[in-house]
Coordinates of C-alpha atoms and ligand atoms in Angstrom, one line a residue:
X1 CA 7.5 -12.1 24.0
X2 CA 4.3 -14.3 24.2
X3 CA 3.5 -12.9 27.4
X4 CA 3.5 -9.9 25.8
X5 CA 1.5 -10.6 22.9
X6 CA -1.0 -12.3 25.5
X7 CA -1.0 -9.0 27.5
X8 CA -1.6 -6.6 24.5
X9 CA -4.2 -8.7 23.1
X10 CA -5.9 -9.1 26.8
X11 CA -5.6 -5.2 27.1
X12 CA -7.6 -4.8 23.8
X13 CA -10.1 -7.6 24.7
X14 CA -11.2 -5.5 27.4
X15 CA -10.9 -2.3 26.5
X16 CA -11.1 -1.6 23.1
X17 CA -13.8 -1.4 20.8
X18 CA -13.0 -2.5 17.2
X19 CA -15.7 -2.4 14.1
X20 CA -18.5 -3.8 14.5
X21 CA -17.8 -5.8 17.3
X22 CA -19.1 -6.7 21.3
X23 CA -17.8 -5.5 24.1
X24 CA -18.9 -8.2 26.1
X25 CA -17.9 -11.1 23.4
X26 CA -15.7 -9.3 21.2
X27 CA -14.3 -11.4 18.5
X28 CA -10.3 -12.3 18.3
X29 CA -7.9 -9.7 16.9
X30 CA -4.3 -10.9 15.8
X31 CA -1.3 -8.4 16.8
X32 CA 0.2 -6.7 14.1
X33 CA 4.1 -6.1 14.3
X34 CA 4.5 -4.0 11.0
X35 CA 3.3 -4.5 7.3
X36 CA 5.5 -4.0 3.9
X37 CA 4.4 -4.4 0.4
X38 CA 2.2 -6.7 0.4
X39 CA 2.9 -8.6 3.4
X40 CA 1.4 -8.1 7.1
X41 CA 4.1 -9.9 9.4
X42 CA 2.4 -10.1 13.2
X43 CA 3.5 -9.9 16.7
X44 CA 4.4 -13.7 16.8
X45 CA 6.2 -13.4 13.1
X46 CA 3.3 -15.0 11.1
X47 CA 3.6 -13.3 8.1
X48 CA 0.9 -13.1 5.8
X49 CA -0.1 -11.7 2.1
X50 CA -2.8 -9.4 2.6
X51 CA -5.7 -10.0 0.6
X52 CA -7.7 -6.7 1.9
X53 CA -5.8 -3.9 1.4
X54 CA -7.2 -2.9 4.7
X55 CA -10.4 -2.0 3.3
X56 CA -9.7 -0.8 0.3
X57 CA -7.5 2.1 0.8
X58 CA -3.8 0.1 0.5
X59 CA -3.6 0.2 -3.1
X60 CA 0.0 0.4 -3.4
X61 CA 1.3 -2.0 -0.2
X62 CA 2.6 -0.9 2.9
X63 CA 5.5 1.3 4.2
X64 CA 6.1 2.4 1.0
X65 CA 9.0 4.8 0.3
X66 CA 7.5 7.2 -1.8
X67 CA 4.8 7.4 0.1
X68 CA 6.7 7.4 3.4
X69 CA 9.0 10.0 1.8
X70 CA 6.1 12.2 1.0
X71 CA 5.3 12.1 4.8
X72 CA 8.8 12.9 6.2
X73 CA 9.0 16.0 4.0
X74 CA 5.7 17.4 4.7
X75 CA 6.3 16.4 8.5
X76 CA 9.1 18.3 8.4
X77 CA 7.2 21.9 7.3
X78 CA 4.2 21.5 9.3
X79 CA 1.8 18.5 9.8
X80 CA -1.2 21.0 10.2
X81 CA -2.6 23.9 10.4
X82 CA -6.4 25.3 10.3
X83 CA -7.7 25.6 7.0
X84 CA -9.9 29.0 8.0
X85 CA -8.1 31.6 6.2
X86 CA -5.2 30.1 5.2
X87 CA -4.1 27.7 2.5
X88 CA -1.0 25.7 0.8
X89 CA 0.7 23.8 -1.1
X90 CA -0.8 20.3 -0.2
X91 CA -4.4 21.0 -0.4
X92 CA -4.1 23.0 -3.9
X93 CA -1.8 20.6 -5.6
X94 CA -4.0 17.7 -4.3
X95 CA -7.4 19.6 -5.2
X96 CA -5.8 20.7 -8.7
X97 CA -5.4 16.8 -9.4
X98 CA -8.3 15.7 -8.0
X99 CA -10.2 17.7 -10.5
X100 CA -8.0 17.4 -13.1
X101 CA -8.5 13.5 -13.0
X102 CA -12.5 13.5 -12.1
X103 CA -15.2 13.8 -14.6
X104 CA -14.4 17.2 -16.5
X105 CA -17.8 18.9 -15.1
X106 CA -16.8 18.4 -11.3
X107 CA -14.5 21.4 -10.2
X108 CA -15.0 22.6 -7.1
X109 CA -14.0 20.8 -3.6
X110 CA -14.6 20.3 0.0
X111 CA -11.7 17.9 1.7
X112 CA -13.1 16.7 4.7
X113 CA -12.1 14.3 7.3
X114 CA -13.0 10.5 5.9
X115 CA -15.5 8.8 3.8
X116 CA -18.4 8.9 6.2
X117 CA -17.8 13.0 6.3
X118 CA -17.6 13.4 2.8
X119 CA -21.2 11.2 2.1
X120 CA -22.7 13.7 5.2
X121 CA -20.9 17.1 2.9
X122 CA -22.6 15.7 -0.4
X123 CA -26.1 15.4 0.8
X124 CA -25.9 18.5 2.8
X125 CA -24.8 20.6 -0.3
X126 CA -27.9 18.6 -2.2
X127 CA -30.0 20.1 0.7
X128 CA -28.5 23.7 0.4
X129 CA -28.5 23.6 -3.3
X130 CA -32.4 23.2 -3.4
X131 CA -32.5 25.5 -0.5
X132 CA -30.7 28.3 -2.0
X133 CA -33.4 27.9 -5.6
X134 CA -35.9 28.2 -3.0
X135 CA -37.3 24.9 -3.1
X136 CA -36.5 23.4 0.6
X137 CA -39.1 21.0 0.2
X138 CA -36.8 19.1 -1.5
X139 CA -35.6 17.5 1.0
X140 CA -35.5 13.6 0.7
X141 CA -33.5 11.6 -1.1
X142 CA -33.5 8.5 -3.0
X143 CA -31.2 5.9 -3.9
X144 CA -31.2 1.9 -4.1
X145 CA -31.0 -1.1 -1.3
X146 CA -27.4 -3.3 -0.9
X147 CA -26.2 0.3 -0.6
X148 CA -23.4 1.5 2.0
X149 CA -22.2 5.0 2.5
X150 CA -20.7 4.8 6.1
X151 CA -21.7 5.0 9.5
X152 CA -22.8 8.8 10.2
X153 CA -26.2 9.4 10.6
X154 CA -27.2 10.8 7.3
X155 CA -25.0 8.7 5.4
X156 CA -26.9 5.7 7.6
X157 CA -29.9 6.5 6.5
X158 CA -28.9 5.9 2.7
X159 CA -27.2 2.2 3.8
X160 CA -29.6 -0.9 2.6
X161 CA -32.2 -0.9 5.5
X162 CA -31.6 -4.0 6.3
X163 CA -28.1 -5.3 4.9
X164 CA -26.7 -2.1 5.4
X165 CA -26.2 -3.2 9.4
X166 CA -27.8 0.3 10.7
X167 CA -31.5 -1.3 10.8
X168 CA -31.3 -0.9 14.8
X169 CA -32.2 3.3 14.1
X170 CA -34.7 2.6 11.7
X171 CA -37.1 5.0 14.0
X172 CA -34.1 7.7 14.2
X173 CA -33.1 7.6 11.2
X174 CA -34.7 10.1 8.2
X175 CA -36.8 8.5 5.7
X176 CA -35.7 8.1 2.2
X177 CA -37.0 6.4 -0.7
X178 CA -35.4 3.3 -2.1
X179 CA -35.4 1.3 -5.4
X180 CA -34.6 -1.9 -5.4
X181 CA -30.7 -2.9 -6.1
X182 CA -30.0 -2.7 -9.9
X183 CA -31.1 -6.2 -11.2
X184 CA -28.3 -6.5 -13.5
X185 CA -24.8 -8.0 -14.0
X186 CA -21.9 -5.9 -15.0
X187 CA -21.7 -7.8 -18.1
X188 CA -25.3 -8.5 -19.1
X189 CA -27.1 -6.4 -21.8
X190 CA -28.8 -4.0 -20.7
X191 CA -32.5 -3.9 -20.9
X192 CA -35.0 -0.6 -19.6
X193 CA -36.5 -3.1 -17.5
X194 CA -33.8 -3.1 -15.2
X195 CA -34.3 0.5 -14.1
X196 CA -37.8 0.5 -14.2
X197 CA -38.1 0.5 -10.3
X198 CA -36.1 3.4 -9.9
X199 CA -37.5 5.2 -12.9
X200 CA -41.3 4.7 -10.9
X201 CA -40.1 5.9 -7.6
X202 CA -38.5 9.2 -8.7
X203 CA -41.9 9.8 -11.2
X204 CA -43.4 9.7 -7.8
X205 CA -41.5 11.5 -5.5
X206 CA -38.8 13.9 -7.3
X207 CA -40.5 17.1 -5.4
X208 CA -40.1 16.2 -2.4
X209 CA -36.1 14.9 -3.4
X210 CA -33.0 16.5 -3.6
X211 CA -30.9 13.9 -4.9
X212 CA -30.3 10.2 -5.7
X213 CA -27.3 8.8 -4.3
X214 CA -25.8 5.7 -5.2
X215 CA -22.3 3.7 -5.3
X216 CA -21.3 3.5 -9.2
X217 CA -21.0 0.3 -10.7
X218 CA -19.9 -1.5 -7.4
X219 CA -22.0 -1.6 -4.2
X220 CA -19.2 -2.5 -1.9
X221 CA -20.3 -2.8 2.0
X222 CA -23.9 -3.5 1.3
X223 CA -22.9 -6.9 -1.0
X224 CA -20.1 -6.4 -2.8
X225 CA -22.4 -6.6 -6.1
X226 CA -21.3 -6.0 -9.9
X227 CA -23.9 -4.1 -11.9
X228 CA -24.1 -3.0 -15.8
X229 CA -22.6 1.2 -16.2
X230 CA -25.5 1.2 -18.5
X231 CA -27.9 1.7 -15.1
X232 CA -25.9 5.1 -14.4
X233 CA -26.2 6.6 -18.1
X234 CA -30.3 6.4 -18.0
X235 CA -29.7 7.5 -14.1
X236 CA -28.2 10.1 -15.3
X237 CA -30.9 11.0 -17.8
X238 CA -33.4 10.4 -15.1
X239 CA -32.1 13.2 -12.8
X240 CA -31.7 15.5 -15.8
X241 CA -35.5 15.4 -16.7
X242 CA -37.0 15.4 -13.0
X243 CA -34.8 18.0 -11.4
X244 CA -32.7 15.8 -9.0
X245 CA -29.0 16.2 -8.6
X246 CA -26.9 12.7 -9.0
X247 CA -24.3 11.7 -6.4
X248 CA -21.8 9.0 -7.0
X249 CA -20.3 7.6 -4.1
X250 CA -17.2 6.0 -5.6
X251 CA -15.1 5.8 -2.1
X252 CA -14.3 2.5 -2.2
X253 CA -14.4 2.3 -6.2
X254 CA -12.1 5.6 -6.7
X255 CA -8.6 4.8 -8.0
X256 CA -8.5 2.5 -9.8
X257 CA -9.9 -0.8 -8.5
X258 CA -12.8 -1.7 -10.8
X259 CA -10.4 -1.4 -13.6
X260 CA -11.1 2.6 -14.5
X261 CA -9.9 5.0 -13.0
X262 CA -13.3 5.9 -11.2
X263 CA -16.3 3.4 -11.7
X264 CA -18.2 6.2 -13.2
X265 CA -16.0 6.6 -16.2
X266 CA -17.1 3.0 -17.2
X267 CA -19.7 4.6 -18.2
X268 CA -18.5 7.9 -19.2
X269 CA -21.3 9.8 -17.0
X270 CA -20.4 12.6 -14.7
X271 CA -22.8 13.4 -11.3
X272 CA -23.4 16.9 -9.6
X273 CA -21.5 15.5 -6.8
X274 CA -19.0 13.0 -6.0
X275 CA -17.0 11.8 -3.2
X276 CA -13.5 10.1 -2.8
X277 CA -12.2 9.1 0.5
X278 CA -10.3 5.2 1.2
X279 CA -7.4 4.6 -1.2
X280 CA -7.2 9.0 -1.8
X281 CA -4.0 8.1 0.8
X282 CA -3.2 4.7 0.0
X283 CA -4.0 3.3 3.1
X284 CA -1.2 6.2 5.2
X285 CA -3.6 8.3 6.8
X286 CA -7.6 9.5 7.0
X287 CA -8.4 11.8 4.2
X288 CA -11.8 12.1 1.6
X289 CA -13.1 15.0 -0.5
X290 CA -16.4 15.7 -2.2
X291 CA -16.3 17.6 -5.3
X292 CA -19.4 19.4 -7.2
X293 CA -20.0 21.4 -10.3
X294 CA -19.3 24.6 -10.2
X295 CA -23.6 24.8 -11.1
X296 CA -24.1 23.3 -7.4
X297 CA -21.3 25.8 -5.9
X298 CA -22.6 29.2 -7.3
X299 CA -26.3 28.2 -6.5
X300 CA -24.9 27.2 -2.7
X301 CA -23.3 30.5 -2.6
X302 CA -26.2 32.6 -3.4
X303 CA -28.7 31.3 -1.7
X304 CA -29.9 32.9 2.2
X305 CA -26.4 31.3 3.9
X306 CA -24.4 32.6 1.1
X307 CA -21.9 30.3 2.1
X308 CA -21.5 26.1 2.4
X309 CA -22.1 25.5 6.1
X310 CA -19.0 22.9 6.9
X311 CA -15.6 23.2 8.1
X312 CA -14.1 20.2 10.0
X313 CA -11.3 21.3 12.2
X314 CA -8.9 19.0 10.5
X315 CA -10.0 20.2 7.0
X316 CA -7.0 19.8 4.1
X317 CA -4.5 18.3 6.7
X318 CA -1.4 18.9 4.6
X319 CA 0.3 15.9 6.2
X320 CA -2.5 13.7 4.8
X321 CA -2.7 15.7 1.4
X322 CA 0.7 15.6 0.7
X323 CA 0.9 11.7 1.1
X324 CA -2.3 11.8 -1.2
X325 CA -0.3 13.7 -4.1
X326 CA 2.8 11.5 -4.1
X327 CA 0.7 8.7 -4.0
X328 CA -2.4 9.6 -7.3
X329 CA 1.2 10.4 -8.7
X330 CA 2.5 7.0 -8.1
X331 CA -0.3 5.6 -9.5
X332 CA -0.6 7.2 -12.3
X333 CA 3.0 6.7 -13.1
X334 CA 2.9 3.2 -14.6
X335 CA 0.3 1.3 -16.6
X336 CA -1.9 0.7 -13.9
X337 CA -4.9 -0.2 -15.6
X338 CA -2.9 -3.3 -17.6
X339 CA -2.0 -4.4 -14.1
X340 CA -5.4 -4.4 -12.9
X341 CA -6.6 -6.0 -15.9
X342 CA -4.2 -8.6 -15.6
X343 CA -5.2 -8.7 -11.8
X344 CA -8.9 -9.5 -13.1
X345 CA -7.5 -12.5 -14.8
X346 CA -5.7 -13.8 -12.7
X347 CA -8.8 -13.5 -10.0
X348 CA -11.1 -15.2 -12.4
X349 CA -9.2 -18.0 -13.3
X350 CA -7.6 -18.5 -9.5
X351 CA -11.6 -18.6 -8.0
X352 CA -13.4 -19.9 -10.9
X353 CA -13.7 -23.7 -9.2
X354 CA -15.0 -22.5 -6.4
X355 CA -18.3 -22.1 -8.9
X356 CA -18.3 -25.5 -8.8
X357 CA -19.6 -26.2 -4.9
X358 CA -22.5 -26.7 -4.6
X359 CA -22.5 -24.3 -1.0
X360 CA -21.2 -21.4 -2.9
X361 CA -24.3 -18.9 -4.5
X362 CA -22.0 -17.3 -6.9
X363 CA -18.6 -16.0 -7.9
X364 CA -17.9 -12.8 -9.2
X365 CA -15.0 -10.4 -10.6
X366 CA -14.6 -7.3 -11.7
X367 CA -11.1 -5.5 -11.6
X368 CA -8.9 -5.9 -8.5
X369 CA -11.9 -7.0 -6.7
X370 CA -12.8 -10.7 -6.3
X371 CA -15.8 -12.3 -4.4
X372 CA -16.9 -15.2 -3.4
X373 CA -21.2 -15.3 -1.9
X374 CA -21.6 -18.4 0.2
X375 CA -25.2 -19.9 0.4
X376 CA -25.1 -19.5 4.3
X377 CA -23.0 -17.0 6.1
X378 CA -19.7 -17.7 7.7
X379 CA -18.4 -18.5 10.7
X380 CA -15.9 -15.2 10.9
X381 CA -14.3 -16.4 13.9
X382 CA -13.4 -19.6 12.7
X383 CA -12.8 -19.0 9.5
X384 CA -10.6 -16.3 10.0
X385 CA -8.2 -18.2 11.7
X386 CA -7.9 -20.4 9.0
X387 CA -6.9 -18.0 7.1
X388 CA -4.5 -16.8 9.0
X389 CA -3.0 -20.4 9.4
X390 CA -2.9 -20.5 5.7
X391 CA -0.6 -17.7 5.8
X392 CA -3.4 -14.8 4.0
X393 CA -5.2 -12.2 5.4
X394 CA -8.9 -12.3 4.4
X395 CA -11.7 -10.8 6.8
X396 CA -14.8 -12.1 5.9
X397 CA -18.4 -10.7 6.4
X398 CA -21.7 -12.4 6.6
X399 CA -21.9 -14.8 3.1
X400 CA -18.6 -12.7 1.6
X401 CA -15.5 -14.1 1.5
X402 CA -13.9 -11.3 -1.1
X403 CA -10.2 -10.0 -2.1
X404 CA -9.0 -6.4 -3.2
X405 CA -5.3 -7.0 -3.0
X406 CA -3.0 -4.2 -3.4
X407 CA -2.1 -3.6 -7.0
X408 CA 1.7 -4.1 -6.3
X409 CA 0.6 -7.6 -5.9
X410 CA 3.1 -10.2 -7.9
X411 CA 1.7 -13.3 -9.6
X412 CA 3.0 -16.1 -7.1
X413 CA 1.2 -14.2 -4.4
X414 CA -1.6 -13.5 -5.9
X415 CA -1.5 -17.8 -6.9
X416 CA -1.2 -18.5 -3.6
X417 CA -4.2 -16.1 -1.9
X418 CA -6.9 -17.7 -4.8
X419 CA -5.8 -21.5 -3.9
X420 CA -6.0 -20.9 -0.1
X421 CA -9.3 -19.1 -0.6
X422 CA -10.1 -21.8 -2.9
X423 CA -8.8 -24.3 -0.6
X424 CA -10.8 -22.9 3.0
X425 CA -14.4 -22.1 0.7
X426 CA -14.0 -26.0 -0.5
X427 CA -13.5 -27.0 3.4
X428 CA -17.1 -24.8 4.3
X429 CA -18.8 -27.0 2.3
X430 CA -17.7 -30.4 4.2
X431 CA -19.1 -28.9 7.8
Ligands
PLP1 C1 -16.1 3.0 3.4 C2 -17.1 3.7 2.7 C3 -17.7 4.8 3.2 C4 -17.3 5.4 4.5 O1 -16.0 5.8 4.6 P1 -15.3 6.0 6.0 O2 -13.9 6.5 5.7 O3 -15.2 4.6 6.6 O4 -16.1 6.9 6.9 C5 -18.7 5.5 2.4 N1 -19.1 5.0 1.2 C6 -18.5 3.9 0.7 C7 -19.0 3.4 -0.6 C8 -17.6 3.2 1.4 O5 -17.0 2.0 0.9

């Protein structure tokens, strides 16, 4: 059996590329054997409470048997079948929710492929909408820094430029305009000053701009920072007065996790566009949309194309939106928001002494997310293994040791990931 592990994992270090990551010096992978709830159990029988929720998206645990259930059936009618001039059950019940649960104004939808897809669909509706009003000068787009929207190359050239790990295309990559990251807390009150930047940049360059894009409330990727909803109400009013169209990226924030149900309805605004993508499936398979007003889809559709100019093969797999109905449903079927409320709580109080070390830069919570910034960045290597030895899974990056469990998480387990994190981010400080 360890010969085998040994084998697999010597296979992968050759061969296989995973995020992020070396060819040549790849960092260590562990060997997963299967995952339940909230427990990842690996190839040797570690088993260990996962802290990650494998990047946001495994809100409900794993090998769940609604969600498994939901699978089998639709497996069982067809898994796909090309979205050109046909349709069915999955997409329209998932689309139907999906705006039934959005911000009221956003009603029509795209389903595309994954979150990187869906950030690439927004901006190039943006384009088409200023396009089709005869304006293609519009063109640019603006949005802040310690931003992520995924690895495509549009959607890279709206990451921070420099935290945003794309800063190697700088000289492919279009040229946006960027404010800096909102300057304040989600708690703190608000002040105009705080928007000031961004207010300046789209005074000076809303002609030439189609949209600003932007991650509501949470900027997950580019720093996992907190900032005050106020920020997207006079965002919003910005865009209303200069003519720009306002996209909310809440693909890691959808769902749930910050403690609403989307990030933007902390602050009760609604954007031109938004997109959904990570925990749409609850971790089973790759699915995001984008919705839009039905404004952006009737100026689209008049313009010169006459028609939105997308269509990923894959488009409304029903295997993947049937999956994505059972589990909204699931969600919505018990008092989530109490849970992750009481998930916020426990959070706080299980991190708050790691405030106290003098290496550690600052400790923040909001919803089912908790972070911990280190002064210096980790050792991920390292670190991770002590993780692992402790019996969690965490996956570090640069100074961010952070947790978004899954919301099935019980209180014992959710004890023991905040004193091991506790523990290991008290350790960092003695090397
Ligand atoms: C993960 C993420 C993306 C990209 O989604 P993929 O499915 O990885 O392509 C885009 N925006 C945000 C805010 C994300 O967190």
């Amino acid at each position: 059996m360890t010969n085998k592990i040994k084998q697999l994992q010597a296979f992968d270090k050759e061969h296989i590329w995973h995020p992020y990551t070396s060819m040549t010096r790849p960092l260590k992978t562990y060997a997963v054997k299967s995952a339940s709830g909230v427990h990842i159990t690996l190839k040797d029988g570690t088993r260990l409470i996962d802290g990650m929720s494998s990047w946001w998206a495994a809100i409900h645990g794993y090998n769940h048997p609604v969600l498994n259930n939901a699978a089998k059936e639709q497996l069982d009618k067809m898994s796909h079948i090309m979205f050109g001039g046909l349709t069915h059950d999955p997409a329209v019940k998932l689309s139907k929710r999906l705006i039934d649960i959005t911000p009221e104004s956003l009603n029509r939808i795209f389903l595309c492929d994954s979150g990187s897809v869906s950030v690439e669909v927004a901006i190039k509706m943006a384009f088409q909408y200023w396009h089709s009003l005869g304006k293609p000068q519009k063109n640019k787009l603006i949005t802040v820094r310690s931003g992520y929207h995924g690895d495509t190359f549009y959607a890279m050239s709206v990451c921070d430029p420099v935290t945003g790990m794309h800063h190697t295309f700088k000289d492919v990559l279009p040229k946006h305009y960027f404010a800096d990251k909102p300057g304040c807390k989600f708690h703190d009150t608000w002040d105009d000053e705080y928007i000031h930047a961004m207010e300046t940049l789209i005074q000076e360059h809303y002609q030439s701009c189609a949209a600003v894009i932007i991650e509501p409330v949470v900027q997950g990727a580019g720093g996992m920072r907190f900032y005050s909803p106020h920020y997207l109400k006079k965002l919003k009013a910005l865009c209303k007065k200069y003519e720009l169209l306002l996209i909310f990226d809440e693909i890691a924030t959808g769902f749930g996790r910050t403690g609403k149900l989307f990030a933007c309805d902390h602050a009760k605004v609604s954007p031109d566009i938004m997109c959904v993508g990570k925990a749409l499936t609850g971790g089973y398979l790759t699915l995001a949309a984008t919705l839009a007003t039905q404004q952006v889809g009737d100026v689209i559709s008049q313009g010169e194309c006459g028609v939105f100019m997308h269509g990923p093969t894959y488009m409304g797999n029903p295997l993947a939106c049937s999956i994505a109905i059972s589990n909204i449903n699931l969600l919505l079927s018990y008092d989530w928001e109490s849970k992750i409320h009481h998930i916020e709580s426990k959070l706080t109080s299980g991190l708050q002494d790691c405030q106290n070390f003098s290496h550690v830069e600052d400790v923040r919570v909001l919803g089912g997310i908790g972070v911990v910034e280190m002064k210096a960045p980790v050792e991920i290597e390292t670190i991770q293994q002590k993780f692992v030895d402790k019996g969690i899974w965490i996956r570090p990056f640069g100074k961010l040791i952070y947790t978004m469990p899954p919301y099935i998480i019980e209180d014992d387990q959710l004890d023991t990931l905040t004193q091991k994190i506790t523990q290991i981010v008290y350790k960092e400080g003695a090397q």
